[in-house]
Amino acid sequence: MQQEALSFLSSTLPPHHHHFPPFSRLRLSNFPSLSFKPNSSPSSIFFPPNPPDSLSSAPSAAASAAGTLETDIHEKLLYLDTLGIDFLTLLNRHPPLLSSPLSAVKSVVDYMTTPPINFSLPDLRRLVSMCPELLTSPLTSHTIPVITFLLREVGVDSTFDLRQALRRRPRLLACSVDLQLRPTLYFLRGLGILEPRRHTYLLSCSVEGKLLPRIEFFERLGFSRRSAAAMFKRFPQLFNYSIGENYEPKLNYLMGEMGRDVREVLEFPQYFSFSLENRIKPRHVACAGRGVRLPLAVMLKTKEDGFRDALEVCCDSSPPLKTSRLCCVQKDS
């Protein structure tokens, strides 16, 4: 383990070279006998031992800088370890952490864990694990503007709601306000989503790379831009689903096995939120076995008891009125 740490950290020192091989979680407790003082011991895990006196020269500026870097790395490792954050694992995922000043890292941590934001340490560890850029982003020119944007422009009501939004989507903290967050906010408002604070998880999505392609997918099915956009306005979570892994298989089943019109999803876009294998198929099979066709919302949204009751109503000799939400079509046998 000692040799592994030596090889790893030695490889981080040459300039412009950031290749970090996978490694298991390491702690200071694994190195109880090691000295971390710059060049003070041949057991230092950051630098190889000093050469013999006959080969060494007077201390140079480069040697001094290397010693300073080693000290900074050591202090950073100790500091993050006190927070329960594994420096080496995080460094493997986000190499810029190596050169980020400890003072800057501390400023971000202090800002995120004290009022008014006041994240707990477990929450902070989760944020950093999912968004390590948080620790290396400039506090005053990046992190604080993101927080300010969410509170003022998006309309997040309170620091409690802010924490909830960041817990759900830590990647918001890695996004540029001008290049990412604000353009997406304007796009969502243009669709008619007037309460974006309820859908902050979408703000980190690219308009051109994710949002527009999903609308255009439904346009290719024959929907107008207005109709397709209305679906997403009614159910914004629809943006989060994959075209290939969600939209396509569920539509194929809807129009193929179920024999339904694709336009039914215009009125019930929540159809895509249900599991194909665990909800849609079993409910359809149960309906087909009784020779009835329930509206998609009734078939999928109701709990199991309500679903069975709806089937019984449709099979009874006195069917519900056409205005009832339980109104269904009984298929000819």
Short mmCIF file of N, CA and C in Angstrom, two decimals, residues 132-254:
data_model
loop_
_atom_site.label_atom_id
_atom_site.label_comp_id
_atom_site.label_asym_id
_atom_site.label_seq_id
_atom_site.Cartn_x
_atom_site.Cartn_y
_atom_site.Cartn_z
N PRO A 132 -17.25 17.30 -7.68
CA PRO A 132 -15.96 17.70 -7.09
C PRO A 132 -15.49 19.08 -7.54
N GLU A 133 -16.04 19.57 -8.66
CA GLU A 133 -15.68 20.92 -9.11
C GLU A 133 -16.02 21.99 -8.08
N LEU A 134 -16.93 21.66 -7.17
CA LEU A 134 -17.31 22.62 -6.14
C LEU A 134 -16.10 23.12 -5.37
N LEU A 135 -15.16 22.24 -5.06
CA LEU A 135 -14.01 22.61 -4.24
C LEU A 135 -12.98 23.44 -4.98
N THR A 136 -13.00 23.42 -6.29
CA THR A 136 -12.00 24.16 -7.06
C THR A 136 -12.58 25.35 -7.81
N SER A 137 -13.90 25.54 -7.75
CA SER A 137 -14.51 26.68 -8.43
C SER A 137 -14.30 27.95 -7.61
N PRO A 138 -13.97 29.07 -8.24
CA PRO A 138 -13.78 30.33 -7.50
C PRO A 138 -15.06 30.71 -6.75
N LEU A 139 -14.91 30.98 -5.48
CA LEU A 139 -16.09 31.26 -4.66
C LEU A 139 -16.83 32.51 -5.10
N THR A 140 -16.11 33.62 -5.22
CA THR A 140 -16.79 34.90 -5.49
C THR A 140 -17.22 35.05 -6.94
N SER A 141 -16.50 34.43 -7.87
CA SER A 141 -16.84 34.62 -9.28
C SER A 141 -17.66 33.48 -9.87
N HIS A 142 -17.88 32.38 -9.11
CA HIS A 142 -18.65 31.26 -9.64
C HIS A 142 -19.71 30.77 -8.66
N THR A 143 -19.29 30.26 -7.50
CA THR A 143 -20.24 29.60 -6.60
C THR A 143 -21.30 30.57 -6.07
N ILE A 144 -20.86 31.71 -5.58
CA ILE A 144 -21.83 32.69 -5.05
C ILE A 144 -22.78 33.19 -6.15
N PRO A 145 -22.31 33.48 -7.37
CA PRO A 145 -23.26 33.84 -8.43
C PRO A 145 -24.27 32.74 -8.75
N VAL A 146 -23.89 31.47 -8.67
CA VAL A 146 -24.86 30.38 -8.90
C VAL A 146 -25.93 30.41 -7.82
N ILE A 147 -25.52 30.54 -6.56
CA ILE A 147 -26.48 30.59 -5.45
C ILE A 147 -27.40 31.80 -5.60
N THR A 148 -26.82 32.95 -5.93
CA THR A 148 -27.61 34.17 -6.10
C THR A 148 -28.62 34.02 -7.24
N PHE A 149 -28.19 33.41 -8.32
CA PHE A 149 -29.08 33.18 -9.46
C PHE A 149 -30.27 32.32 -9.07
N LEU A 150 -30.03 31.25 -8.34
CA LEU A 150 -31.11 30.35 -7.94
C LEU A 150 -32.11 31.06 -7.02
N LEU A 151 -31.62 31.90 -6.14
CA LEU A 151 -32.50 32.58 -5.20
C LEU A 151 -33.25 33.74 -5.84
N ARG A 152 -32.58 34.52 -6.66
CA ARG A 152 -33.20 35.75 -7.19
C ARG A 152 -33.90 35.55 -8.53
N GLU A 153 -33.25 34.88 -9.47
CA GLU A 153 -33.83 34.78 -10.80
C GLU A 153 -34.75 33.58 -10.96
N VAL A 154 -34.36 32.47 -10.38
CA VAL A 154 -35.20 31.27 -10.47
C VAL A 154 -36.36 31.36 -9.49
N GLY A 155 -36.14 32.05 -8.38
CA GLY A 155 -37.21 32.23 -7.42
C GLY A 155 -37.28 31.15 -6.36
N VAL A 156 -36.16 30.48 -6.09
CA VAL A 156 -36.13 29.52 -4.99
C VAL A 156 -36.44 30.29 -3.71
N ASP A 157 -37.43 29.80 -2.96
CA ASP A 157 -38.02 30.60 -1.90
C ASP A 157 -37.14 30.78 -0.67
N SER A 158 -36.42 29.76 -0.28
CA SER A 158 -35.71 29.81 0.99
C SER A 158 -34.42 29.00 0.89
N THR A 159 -33.58 29.16 1.91
CA THR A 159 -32.35 28.37 1.93
C THR A 159 -32.66 26.89 2.10
N PHE A 160 -33.78 26.56 2.73
CA PHE A 160 -34.18 25.15 2.83
C PHE A 160 -34.46 24.59 1.44
N ASP A 161 -35.24 25.34 0.64
CA ASP A 161 -35.52 24.89 -0.72
C ASP A 161 -34.25 24.88 -1.57
N LEU A 162 -33.34 25.81 -1.29
CA LEU A 162 -32.07 25.84 -2.01
C LEU A 162 -31.28 24.56 -1.72
N ARG A 163 -31.22 24.18 -0.46
CA ARG A 163 -30.51 22.95 -0.12
C ARG A 163 -31.16 21.74 -0.78
N GLN A 164 -32.48 21.74 -0.82
CA GLN A 164 -33.18 20.63 -1.47
C GLN A 164 -32.83 20.57 -2.96
N ALA A 165 -32.79 21.73 -3.60
CA ALA A 165 -32.48 21.78 -5.03
C ALA A 165 -31.06 21.28 -5.30
N LEU A 166 -30.12 21.67 -4.45
CA LEU A 166 -28.73 21.27 -4.66
C LEU A 166 -28.51 19.80 -4.28
N ARG A 167 -29.26 19.31 -3.31
CA ARG A 167 -29.16 17.88 -3.01
C ARG A 167 -29.63 17.05 -4.19
N ARG A 168 -30.68 17.52 -4.83
CA ARG A 168 -31.22 16.77 -5.96
C ARG A 168 -30.32 16.88 -7.18
N ARG A 169 -29.72 18.04 -7.39
CA ARG A 169 -28.91 18.25 -8.60
C ARG A 169 -27.62 18.99 -8.24
N PRO A 170 -26.65 18.31 -7.63
CA PRO A 170 -25.39 18.98 -7.27
C PRO A 170 -24.67 19.60 -8.46
N ARG A 171 -24.90 19.06 -9.67
CA ARG A 171 -24.21 19.58 -10.84
C ARG A 171 -24.56 21.03 -11.13
N LEU A 172 -25.61 21.55 -10.54
CA LEU A 172 -25.92 22.97 -10.70
C LEU A 172 -24.73 23.82 -10.29
N LEU A 173 -23.99 23.36 -9.29
CA LEU A 173 -22.87 24.14 -8.77
C LEU A 173 -21.69 24.19 -9.72
N ALA A 174 -21.67 23.33 -10.72
CA ALA A 174 -20.58 23.33 -11.70
C ALA A 174 -20.93 24.10 -12.96
N CYS A 175 -22.15 24.61 -13.04
CA CYS A 175 -22.62 25.27 -14.27
C CYS A 175 -22.36 26.77 -14.25
N SER A 176 -22.08 27.29 -15.41
CA SER A 176 -21.94 28.74 -15.57
C SER A 176 -23.33 29.38 -15.63
N VAL A 177 -23.49 30.47 -14.90
CA VAL A 177 -24.76 31.18 -14.93
C VAL A 177 -25.05 31.72 -16.33
N ASP A 178 -24.07 32.37 -16.93
CA ASP A 178 -24.28 33.02 -18.22
C ASP A 178 -24.37 32.04 -19.38
N LEU A 179 -23.58 30.98 -19.34
CA LEU A 179 -23.52 30.07 -20.47
C LEU A 179 -24.48 28.90 -20.39
N GLN A 180 -24.95 28.57 -19.18
CA GLN A 180 -25.79 27.39 -19.02
C GLN A 180 -27.11 27.67 -18.31
N LEU A 181 -27.04 28.15 -17.10
CA LEU A 181 -28.24 28.22 -16.27
C LEU A 181 -29.26 29.23 -16.79
N ARG A 182 -28.81 30.43 -17.11
CA ARG A 182 -29.75 31.45 -17.54
C ARG A 182 -30.38 31.13 -18.91
N PRO A 183 -29.61 30.68 -19.91
CA PRO A 183 -30.25 30.31 -21.18
C PRO A 183 -31.29 29.20 -21.02
N THR A 184 -31.03 28.23 -20.16
CA THR A 184 -32.00 27.16 -19.95
C THR A 184 -33.24 27.69 -19.24
N LEU A 185 -33.04 28.60 -18.30
CA LEU A 185 -34.18 29.21 -17.60
C LEU A 185 -35.08 29.93 -18.60
N TYR A 186 -34.51 30.69 -19.51
CA TYR A 186 -35.30 31.42 -20.51
C TYR A 186 -36.02 30.44 -21.43
N PHE A 187 -35.38 29.35 -21.78
CA PHE A 187 -36.01 28.36 -22.64
C PHE A 187 -37.22 27.73 -21.95
N LEU A 188 -37.08 27.38 -20.69
CA LEU A 188 -38.19 26.77 -19.95
C LEU A 188 -39.36 27.75 -19.81
N ARG A 189 -39.05 28.99 -19.54
CA ARG A 189 -40.11 29.99 -19.46
C ARG A 189 -40.79 30.19 -20.81
N GLY A 190 -40.02 30.09 -21.88
CA GLY A 190 -40.60 30.22 -23.21
C GLY A 190 -41.57 29.09 -23.52
N LEU A 191 -41.38 27.93 -22.90
CA LEU A 191 -42.31 26.81 -23.07
C LEU A 191 -43.58 27.00 -22.26
N GLY A 192 -43.54 27.96 -21.33
CA GLY A 192 -44.71 28.18 -20.48
C GLY A 192 -44.55 27.58 -19.09
N ILE A 193 -43.35 27.10 -18.77
CA ILE A 193 -43.10 26.59 -17.42
C ILE A 193 -42.81 27.79 -16.54
N LEU A 194 -43.82 28.26 -15.86
CA LEU A 194 -43.75 29.54 -15.17
C LEU A 194 -43.23 29.43 -13.75
N GLU A 195 -43.05 28.22 -13.24
CA GLU A 195 -42.50 28.03 -11.90
C GLU A 195 -41.24 27.17 -11.99
N PRO A 196 -40.19 27.70 -12.59
CA PRO A 196 -38.97 26.90 -12.75
C PRO A 196 -38.34 26.50 -11.43
N ARG A 197 -38.68 27.21 -10.35
CA ARG A 197 -38.12 26.84 -9.05
C ARG A 197 -38.53 25.43 -8.63
N ARG A 198 -39.61 24.92 -9.22
CA ARG A 198 -40.03 23.56 -8.92
C ARG A 198 -39.31 22.54 -9.80
N HIS A 199 -38.55 23.03 -10.75
CA HIS A 199 -37.87 22.13 -11.69
C HIS A 199 -36.41 22.57 -11.89
N THR A 200 -35.75 22.91 -10.80
CA THR A 200 -34.38 23.39 -10.89
C THR A 200 -33.44 22.32 -11.44
N TYR A 201 -33.81 21.05 -11.32
CA TYR A 201 -32.97 19.97 -11.83
C TYR A 201 -32.78 20.05 -13.35
N LEU A 202 -33.66 20.78 -14.03
CA LEU A 202 -33.55 20.92 -15.48
C LEU A 202 -32.57 22.02 -15.90
N LEU A 203 -32.22 22.90 -14.98
CA LEU A 203 -31.40 24.05 -15.34
C LEU A 203 -29.99 23.67 -15.77
N SER A 204 -29.53 22.52 -15.31
CA SER A 204 -28.18 22.09 -15.70
C SER A 204 -28.17 21.35 -17.03
N CYS A 205 -29.34 21.21 -17.65
CA CYS A 205 -29.44 20.51 -18.94
C CYS A 205 -29.16 21.47 -20.10
N SER A 206 -28.50 20.97 -21.10
CA SER A 206 -28.23 21.77 -22.30
C SER A 206 -29.49 21.87 -23.15
N VAL A 207 -29.81 23.08 -23.58
CA VAL A 207 -30.98 23.27 -24.44
C VAL A 207 -30.78 22.54 -25.76
N GLU A 208 -29.63 22.77 -26.40
CA GLU A 208 -29.38 22.16 -27.70
C GLU A 208 -29.08 20.68 -27.61
N GLY A 209 -28.42 20.26 -26.53
CA GLY A 209 -28.01 18.87 -26.42
C GLY A 209 -29.04 17.93 -25.84
N LYS A 210 -29.98 18.46 -25.03
CA LYS A 210 -30.93 17.57 -24.36
C LYS A 210 -32.38 17.98 -24.52
N LEU A 211 -32.70 19.23 -24.28
CA LEU A 211 -34.11 19.63 -24.23
C LEU A 211 -34.75 19.67 -25.61
N LEU A 212 -34.15 20.39 -26.53
CA LEU A 212 -34.72 20.48 -27.88
C LEU A 212 -34.83 19.12 -28.58
N PRO A 213 -33.82 18.25 -28.51
CA PRO A 213 -33.96 16.95 -29.18
C PRO A 213 -35.15 16.13 -28.70
N ARG A 214 -35.58 16.31 -27.47
CA ARG A 214 -36.73 15.56 -26.98
C ARG A 214 -38.05 16.11 -27.54
N ILE A 215 -38.11 17.41 -27.67
CA ILE A 215 -39.29 18.00 -28.30
C ILE A 215 -39.34 17.60 -29.78
N GLU A 216 -38.20 17.66 -30.42
CA GLU A 216 -38.16 17.32 -31.85
C GLU A 216 -38.49 15.85 -32.10
N PHE A 217 -38.22 14.98 -31.14
CA PHE A 217 -38.58 13.57 -31.29
C PHE A 217 -40.08 13.42 -31.47
N PHE A 218 -40.86 14.14 -30.68
CA PHE A 218 -42.31 14.04 -30.80
C PHE A 218 -42.82 14.74 -32.05
N GLU A 219 -42.10 15.75 -32.49
CA GLU A 219 -42.47 16.38 -33.77
C GLU A 219 -42.33 15.37 -34.91
N ARG A 220 -41.31 14.54 -34.85
CA ARG A 220 -41.11 13.54 -35.91
C ARG A 220 -42.21 12.47 -35.89
N LEU A 221 -42.91 12.35 -34.78
CA LEU A 221 -44.04 11.42 -34.71
C LEU A 221 -45.31 12.02 -35.32
N GLY A 222 -45.24 13.30 -35.67
CA GLY A 222 -46.40 13.94 -36.29
C GLY A 222 -47.04 15.01 -35.43
N PHE A 223 -46.51 15.23 -34.21
CA PHE A 223 -47.07 16.27 -33.36
C PHE A 223 -46.58 17.64 -33.84
N SER A 224 -47.41 18.64 -33.67
CA SER A 224 -46.96 20.00 -33.96
C SER A 224 -46.02 20.45 -32.85
N ARG A 225 -45.22 21.49 -33.15
CA ARG A 225 -44.32 22.01 -32.12
C ARG A 225 -45.11 22.47 -30.89
N ARG A 226 -46.27 23.06 -31.14
CA ARG A 226 -47.08 23.56 -30.03
C ARG A 226 -47.59 22.40 -29.18
N SER A 227 -48.06 21.33 -29.81
CA SER A 227 -48.57 20.18 -29.06
C SER A 227 -47.46 19.49 -28.28
N ALA A 228 -46.30 19.33 -28.93
CA ALA A 228 -45.18 18.68 -28.26
C ALA A 228 -44.71 19.51 -27.07
N ALA A 229 -44.63 20.82 -27.26
CA ALA A 229 -44.20 21.69 -26.17
C ALA A 229 -45.21 21.65 -25.02
N ALA A 230 -46.50 21.52 -25.35
CA ALA A 230 -47.54 21.46 -24.31
C ALA A 230 -47.37 20.23 -23.43
N MET A 231 -46.90 19.12 -24.03
CA MET A 231 -46.65 17.92 -23.23
C MET A 231 -45.60 18.19 -22.16
N PHE A 232 -44.53 18.86 -22.57
CA PHE A 232 -43.44 19.12 -21.63
C PHE A 232 -43.83 20.19 -20.62
N LYS A 233 -44.67 21.10 -21.01
CA LYS A 233 -45.18 22.08 -20.05
C LYS A 233 -46.03 21.39 -19.00
N ARG A 234 -46.85 20.44 -19.43
CA ARG A 234 -47.72 19.73 -18.51
C ARG A 234 -46.92 18.80 -17.59
N PHE A 235 -45.83 18.24 -18.12
CA PHE A 235 -45.06 17.27 -17.35
C PHE A 235 -43.56 17.50 -17.63
N PRO A 236 -42.95 18.51 -16.99
CA PRO A 236 -41.54 18.84 -17.28
C PRO A 236 -40.56 17.70 -17.02
N GLN A 237 -40.90 16.79 -16.11
CA GLN A 237 -40.01 15.66 -15.84
C GLN A 237 -39.76 14.82 -17.08
N LEU A 238 -40.60 14.99 -18.10
CA LEU A 238 -40.44 14.25 -19.35
C LEU A 238 -39.08 14.52 -19.99
N PHE A 239 -38.51 15.68 -19.72
CA PHE A 239 -37.19 16.00 -20.27
C PHE A 239 -36.10 15.07 -19.74
N ASN A 240 -36.32 14.48 -18.59
CA ASN A 240 -35.28 13.67 -17.96
C ASN A 240 -35.18 12.26 -18.53
N TYR A 241 -36.15 11.84 -19.33
CA TYR A 241 -36.18 10.46 -19.79
C TYR A 241 -35.43 10.29 -21.10
N SER A 242 -34.82 9.14 -21.24
CA SER A 242 -34.04 8.84 -22.44
C SER A 242 -34.95 8.54 -23.64
N ILE A 243 -34.55 9.03 -24.80
CA ILE A 243 -35.32 8.74 -26.02
C ILE A 243 -35.24 7.25 -26.35
N GLY A 244 -34.02 6.72 -26.36
CA GLY A 244 -33.85 5.32 -26.76
C GLY A 244 -34.27 4.31 -25.73
N GLU A 245 -34.12 4.65 -24.44
CA GLU A 245 -34.41 3.69 -23.39
C GLU A 245 -35.79 3.87 -22.76
N ASN A 246 -36.45 4.97 -23.06
CA ASN A 246 -37.77 5.21 -22.46
C ASN A 246 -38.83 5.50 -23.52
N TYR A 247 -38.67 6.62 -24.23
CA TYR A 247 -39.70 7.01 -25.20
C TYR A 247 -40.00 5.90 -26.20
N GLU A 248 -38.97 5.43 -26.87
CA GLU A 248 -39.18 4.50 -27.99
C GLU A 248 -39.80 3.16 -27.57
N PRO A 249 -39.26 2.47 -26.56
CA PRO A 249 -39.88 1.19 -26.20
C PRO A 249 -41.31 1.34 -25.67
N LYS A 250 -41.58 2.40 -24.94
CA LYS A 250 -42.92 2.58 -24.39
C LYS A 250 -43.93 2.97 -25.48
N LEU A 251 -43.50 3.77 -26.44
CA LEU A 251 -44.39 4.10 -27.55
C LEU A 251 -44.63 2.89 -28.45
N ASN A 252 -43.58 2.09 -28.66
CA ASN A 252 -43.76 0.88 -29.47
C ASN A 252 -44.78 -0.06 -28.83
N TYR A 253 -44.73 -0.17 -27.52
CA TYR A 253 -45.69 -1.04 -26.83
C TYR A 253 -47.09 -0.43 -26.86
N LEU A 254 -47.16 0.88 -26.70
CA LEU A 254 -48.45 1.57 -26.71
C LEU A 254 -49.17 1.37 -28.04
#
